[in-house]
Coordinates of C-alpha atoms in Angstrom, one line a residue:
M16 CA 108.4 134.9 136.5
N17 CA 108.7 132.7 133.5
S18 CA 112.0 132.4 131.7
F19 CA 112.5 134.7 128.8
V20 CA 115.0 132.3 127.1
P21 CA 113.1 129.5 125.3
Q22 CA 114.7 126.5 123.7
N23 CA 116.2 127.7 120.4
P24 CA 115.6 125.1 117.7
A25 CA 117.7 127.0 115.3
D26 CA 120.7 127.5 117.5
H27 CA 123.3 127.4 114.7
D28 CA 125.5 130.3 114.0
G29 CA 126.5 130.7 110.4
V30 CA 128.1 133.5 108.6
S31 CA 125.4 135.6 107.1
R32 CA 125.9 137.5 103.9
E33 CA 123.5 140.1 105.3
T34 CA 125.5 141.1 108.3
P35 CA 129.2 141.6 107.6
A36 CA 131.9 140.7 110.0
G37 CA 132.7 143.6 112.3
A38 CA 129.9 145.9 111.0
Y39 CA 128.1 146.0 114.3
G40 CA 130.6 145.2 116.9
D41 CA 129.0 147.6 119.2
L42 CA 125.9 145.6 119.4
L43 CA 127.4 142.9 121.5
D44 CA 126.9 139.5 119.8
V45 CA 128.9 136.3 120.2
S46 CA 127.7 134.6 117.1
R47 CA 130.2 133.8 114.4
E48 CA 128.6 136.6 112.4
T49 CA 130.8 139.1 114.3
A50 CA 134.5 139.7 113.9
P51 CA 137.2 139.0 116.4
D52 CA 137.4 141.4 119.3
D53 CA 140.3 143.4 118.0
Q54 CA 138.7 144.0 114.6
R55 CA 135.4 145.4 115.7
P56 CA 134.9 149.2 115.4
V57 CA 132.6 151.0 117.7
S58 CA 129.9 153.0 115.8
R59 CA 129.1 156.3 117.3
E60 CA 125.6 155.9 115.7
T61 CA 124.6 152.8 117.7
W62 CA 126.7 153.1 120.9
T63 CA 125.1 154.5 124.0
G64 CA 126.6 155.4 127.3
D65 CA 124.6 152.7 129.1
T66 CA 126.5 149.9 127.5
P67 CA 130.3 150.1 127.8
A68 CA 132.5 150.0 124.8
P69 CA 134.5 146.9 124.1
G70 CA 137.8 147.1 125.9
G71 CA 136.6 149.8 128.3
S72 CA 136.8 149.7 132.1
T73 CA 133.4 148.3 133.0
G74 CA 133.8 145.7 135.6
V75 CA 132.6 143.1 133.0
P76 CA 135.3 140.7 131.7
D77 CA 136.2 141.8 128.2
T78 CA 135.5 138.5 126.4
P79 CA 132.9 137.8 123.7
L80 CA 131.0 135.4 126.0
A81 CA 130.9 137.9 128.9
R82 CA 129.8 140.7 126.8
A83 CA 127.0 138.7 125.2
A84 CA 125.8 137.4 128.6
H85 CA 125.8 141.0 129.8
A86 CA 123.7 142.1 126.8
A87 CA 121.3 139.2 127.2
M88 CA 120.7 139.9 130.8
A89 CA 120.0 143.6 130.0
V90 CA 117.5 142.6 127.2
R91 CA 115.8 140.1 129.6
G92 CA 114.9 142.9 132.1
H93 CA 117.8 142.6 134.6
D94 CA 119.1 146.0 133.7
D95 CA 118.1 149.4 135.2
A96 CA 114.3 150.1 135.6
W97 CA 112.8 152.4 133.0
P98 CA 110.6 155.3 134.0
R99 CA 106.9 155.0 133.2
P100 CA 105.2 157.9 131.3
T101 CA 102.8 160.1 133.2
S102 CA 100.0 158.9 131.0
C103 CA 99.5 156.1 128.5
R104 CA 101.3 156.8 125.2
V105 CA 99.4 155.7 122.1
I106 CA 101.9 155.2 119.2
G107 CA 101.1 154.2 115.7
V108 CA 103.8 152.5 113.7
A109 CA 103.2 153.5 110.1
N110 CA 104.8 153.5 106.7
Q111 CA 102.9 152.8 103.6
K112 CA 105.9 151.1 102.0
G113 CA 106.0 147.3 102.8
G114 CA 109.0 145.5 104.1
V115 CA 110.5 148.4 106.1
G116 CA 110.2 146.7 109.5
K117 CA 106.9 148.1 110.9
T118 CA 105.7 144.8 112.4
T119 CA 109.2 143.8 113.5
T120 CA 109.7 147.2 115.1
T121 CA 106.2 147.1 116.8
V122 CA 106.7 143.6 118.3
N123 CA 110.3 144.0 119.5
I124 CA 109.9 147.5 120.9
A125 CA 106.7 146.3 122.8
A126 CA 108.6 143.3 124.1
A127 CA 111.6 145.3 125.2
L128 CA 109.3 147.8 127.0
A129 CA 107.3 145.1 128.8
M130 CA 110.5 143.3 129.9
H131 CA 111.5 146.5 131.6
G132 CA 108.4 147.0 133.7
Q133 CA 106.1 148.9 131.2
R134 CA 102.6 147.7 130.6
V135 CA 102.1 147.4 126.9
L136 CA 99.2 146.6 124.5
V137 CA 99.9 145.8 120.9
V138 CA 97.0 146.4 118.5
D139 CA 97.5 144.5 115.3
L140 CA 95.8 146.5 112.6
D141 CA 97.4 144.7 109.7
P142 CA 95.2 142.1 107.9
Q143 CA 98.2 140.0 107.4
G144 CA 98.3 139.5 111.2
N145 CA 102.1 139.2 111.3
A146 CA 102.4 140.9 114.7
S147 CA 99.9 138.5 116.2
T148 CA 101.9 135.6 114.8
A149 CA 105.2 137.0 116.2
L150 CA 103.6 137.4 119.7
G151 CA 102.3 133.8 119.7
M152 CA 98.6 134.5 119.5
E153 CA 96.4 131.5 118.8
R154 CA 94.0 132.3 116.0
D155 CA 91.3 130.3 114.2
N156 CA 87.9 130.9 112.5
T157 CA 86.3 131.6 115.9
T158 CA 88.8 134.1 117.2
R159 CA 87.5 137.5 118.1
S160 CA 89.9 140.1 116.6
I161 CA 90.4 143.8 116.2
Y162 CA 88.0 143.5 113.2
H163 CA 85.1 142.9 115.6
C164 CA 86.1 146.0 117.5
L165 CA 86.1 148.2 114.4
V166 CA 83.0 146.8 112.7
E167 CA 80.9 145.4 115.6
D168 CA 81.9 147.6 118.5
E169 CA 83.5 144.8 120.5
E170 CA 85.4 146.0 123.6
I171 CA 89.2 145.9 123.2
R172 CA 89.4 144.6 126.8
K173 CA 87.6 141.4 125.7
L174 CA 89.9 141.0 122.7
A175 CA 93.3 141.5 124.3
Q176 CA 95.2 138.3 125.0
P177 CA 98.3 138.0 127.2
V178 CA 101.5 137.3 125.3
P179 CA 103.1 134.0 126.4
D180 CA 106.3 134.2 128.4
I181 CA 106.3 138.1 128.6
P182 CA 104.4 139.5 131.6
N183 CA 102.9 143.0 131.1
L184 CA 102.4 142.5 127.4
W185 CA 99.0 142.0 125.7
C186 CA 97.9 141.8 122.0
A187 CA 94.6 142.6 120.3
P188 CA 95.1 140.2 117.4
A189 CA 94.2 140.5 113.7
T190 CA 92.5 137.9 111.6
I191 CA 91.9 137.6 107.9
D192 CA 88.5 139.2 108.5
L193 CA 90.3 142.5 108.8
A194 CA 91.0 142.4 105.0
G195 CA 87.3 143.3 104.4
A196 CA 87.2 146.0 107.0
E197 CA 88.3 148.7 104.6
I198 CA 85.1 148.2 102.6
E199 CA 82.8 147.6 105.5
L200 CA 84.0 150.8 107.3
V201 CA 83.0 153.0 104.4
S202 CA 79.3 152.9 105.2
L203 CA 79.7 153.3 109.0
V204 CA 79.2 156.5 111.0
A205 CA 82.5 158.2 112.0
R206 CA 84.4 155.6 110.1
E207 CA 87.8 157.3 110.6
A208 CA 87.3 157.3 114.4
R209 CA 86.2 153.8 115.2
L210 CA 89.4 152.7 116.8
R211 CA 89.7 156.0 118.8
R212 CA 86.3 155.4 120.2
A213 CA 87.2 151.9 121.3
L214 CA 90.4 153.2 123.0
D215 CA 88.5 156.0 124.7
A216 CA 86.3 153.3 126.2
Y217 CA 89.3 151.4 127.5
D218 CA 90.8 152.3 130.9
T219 CA 94.2 153.3 129.7
S220 CA 95.4 154.1 133.2
E221 CA 96.2 150.4 133.4
L222 CA 98.6 150.7 130.5
D223 CA 101.8 152.7 129.8
Y224 CA 102.0 152.1 126.0
I225 CA 99.7 151.2 123.2
L226 CA 101.5 150.3 120.0
I227 CA 99.4 150.1 116.8
D228 CA 100.9 148.1 113.9
C229 CA 99.5 149.7 110.8
P230 CA 99.1 148.0 107.4
P231 CA 101.4 149.0 104.5
S232 CA 98.9 151.4 102.9
L233 CA 97.3 154.7 103.6
G234 CA 93.7 153.5 103.7
L235 CA 91.0 153.6 106.3
L236 CA 92.8 151.3 108.7
T237 CA 95.9 153.5 108.8
V238 CA 93.7 156.6 109.1
N239 CA 91.9 155.0 112.0
A240 CA 95.3 154.4 113.7
M241 CA 96.4 158.0 113.2
V242 CA 93.1 159.3 114.5
A243 CA 93.4 157.1 117.6
C244 CA 97.0 157.7 118.5
D245 CA 99.0 160.7 119.8
E246 CA 102.3 159.9 118.2
V247 CA 103.5 158.3 115.0
M248 CA 106.7 156.2 114.8
I249 CA 108.1 155.8 111.3
P250 CA 110.5 152.9 110.6
I251 CA 112.6 153.8 107.5
Q252 CA 114.6 151.2 105.7
C253 CA 118.1 152.4 104.8
E254 CA 117.5 152.1 101.1
Y255 CA 116.6 154.7 98.4
Y256 CA 113.1 153.5 97.7
A257 CA 112.2 153.9 101.4
L258 CA 112.6 157.7 101.0
E259 CA 110.4 157.9 97.9
G260 CA 107.0 157.3 99.6
L261 CA 107.9 159.2 102.8
G262 CA 106.6 162.5 101.4
Q263 CA 103.1 161.0 100.9
L264 CA 103.1 159.7 104.4
L265 CA 104.0 163.0 105.8
R266 CA 101.2 164.7 103.8
N267 CA 98.7 162.2 105.1
V268 CA 99.8 162.9 108.7
E269 CA 99.3 166.6 108.0
L270 CA 95.8 166.0 106.7
V271 CA 94.9 164.0 109.7
Q272 CA 96.3 166.8 111.9
S273 CA 94.3 169.4 110.1
H274 CA 90.9 167.6 110.0
L275 CA 90.7 164.7 112.4
N276 CA 93.4 164.7 115.1
P277 CA 95.1 168.1 115.9
G278 CA 97.2 166.5 118.6
L279 CA 98.9 164.0 116.3
A280 CA 102.7 164.3 116.0
I281 CA 105.5 162.4 114.5
S282 CA 107.6 161.6 117.5
T283 CA 110.0 159.0 116.4
I284 CA 111.9 157.8 113.3
L285 CA 113.8 154.6 113.5
L286 CA 116.4 153.5 110.8
T287 CA 116.1 149.8 110.1
M288 CA 117.9 147.2 108.0
Y289 CA 121.1 149.2 108.1
D290 CA 123.8 147.5 106.1
G291 CA 127.3 148.7 107.0
R292 CA 128.8 147.2 103.9
T293 CA 127.1 149.8 101.6
R294 CA 127.6 153.5 101.3
L295 CA 123.9 153.8 100.4
S296 CA 122.8 152.9 103.9
Q297 CA 125.0 155.6 105.4
Q298 CA 123.8 158.1 102.8
V299 CA 120.2 157.4 103.6
A300 CA 120.8 157.6 107.3
D301 CA 122.6 160.9 106.9
E302 CA 119.8 162.3 104.7
V303 CA 117.1 161.3 107.2
R304 CA 119.0 162.7 110.1
S305 CA 119.7 166.0 108.3
H306 CA 116.0 166.4 107.5
F307 CA 114.3 165.1 110.7
G308 CA 117.0 166.0 113.3
E309 CA 116.3 164.8 116.9
L310 CA 113.2 162.8 115.8
V311 CA 115.6 160.1 114.6
L312 CA 116.7 157.7 117.2
Q313 CA 120.5 157.4 117.7
T314 CA 120.3 153.6 117.5
V315 CA 120.0 152.0 114.1
V316 CA 118.8 148.5 113.6
P317 CA 121.1 146.4 111.5
R318 CA 120.1 143.5 109.2
S319 CA 120.0 140.4 111.4
V320 CA 119.2 136.8 110.6
R321 CA 118.0 136.3 114.1
V322 CA 115.3 139.0 113.7
S323 CA 114.0 137.3 110.6
E324 CA 114.0 133.8 112.2
A325 CA 112.2 134.7 115.4
P326 CA 108.6 135.0 114.1
S327 CA 108.8 131.5 112.6
Y328 CA 108.9 130.3 116.3
G329 CA 106.1 132.6 117.4
Q330 CA 108.5 134.9 119.3
S331 CA 110.1 138.3 119.2
V332 CA 113.9 138.4 118.9
M333 CA 113.9 139.6 122.5
T334 CA 113.1 136.1 123.7
Y335 CA 114.4 134.1 120.7
D336 CA 118.0 135.3 120.9
P337 CA 118.3 138.1 123.5
G338 CA 122.1 138.5 123.0
S339 CA 121.9 139.0 119.2
T340 CA 122.6 142.2 117.4
G341 CA 119.0 142.8 116.5
A342 CA 117.8 142.2 120.1
V343 CA 120.3 144.6 121.5
A344 CA 119.5 147.2 118.9
Y345 CA 115.8 147.1 119.6
L346 CA 116.5 147.2 123.4
E347 CA 118.4 150.4 122.9
S348 CA 115.7 151.8 120.6
A349 CA 113.1 151.0 123.3
R350 CA 115.2 152.6 125.9
E351 CA 115.5 155.8 123.9
I352 CA 111.7 155.8 123.4
A353 CA 111.1 155.3 127.1
Y354 CA 113.3 158.2 128.1
R355 CA 111.8 160.5 125.5
A356 CA 108.4 160.3 127.2
P357 CA 106.9 163.6 128.2
G358 CA 107.8 164.4 131.8
V359 CA 110.7 162.0 131.9
D360 CA 114.2 163.3 132.6
G361 CA 116.7 161.5 130.3

């Protein structure tokens, strides 16, 4: 198996203004972004029983280096095996607001699942192609992409490429051609179900998860994703504006349920870009939890410099810096998703 820890060209730990000292001590990071050991509170929102609290009796030496090494090993797949779902779960990651972490969530959840034995396909349905970039997909003017699947009926099997350094993970990439797909789909028969037809033709028994990265809009590409998937995951940024457009997204999901895909359900809501310095982040988190209840994952994803840096090296944060706060947060999020699968006892 290839190493999941590449050379890190940006291995310099500075104090980030985005992630305050001590705000996410429970997420096991040894960078200088975190506070000393005796100053780190344990957040009940992000802590899980699988990862011992600092200072607890765990058999792991209670030092920053030991804790980070333990976290990195867990992220890299040397932790407990996760159960596979009884059938392939097709999950669309959607939110019409840009910048809330859809692509970041798709890429890192997919990587975390694959590192723990799940077979995962990422479908990049965003014309910007950021998920393809983050997964190290080579693309040029001759690359066959998901555009050719939607418009020219190309088989997804022929489009999917293995992701470098992460076994069990594939990506059906996006290219700039996808920007014109919204217009070209208008005149096609069953335009809302083009992606679903392609997935129906794919032998999904070979996969455990298909994650669809949706564009930041509610156009035909997003509708295709919702028709094709069984579940919708909604990343919500912990800021006020993120809540404003949520009502429209929920109405669109209801419309798709009523007319195109009765089996569609919102299964997961993930709170992203949590900033422990601000009361607003906590208020947004509380509001979302009070409204959506158990649909909201217990883990929240904090703001993290490492998460932002990783795509510039064609990697997910899971391989770029597996011991960072962002990597461990996405690991725990993926674990929750895996254990929420139908038929799996958590």
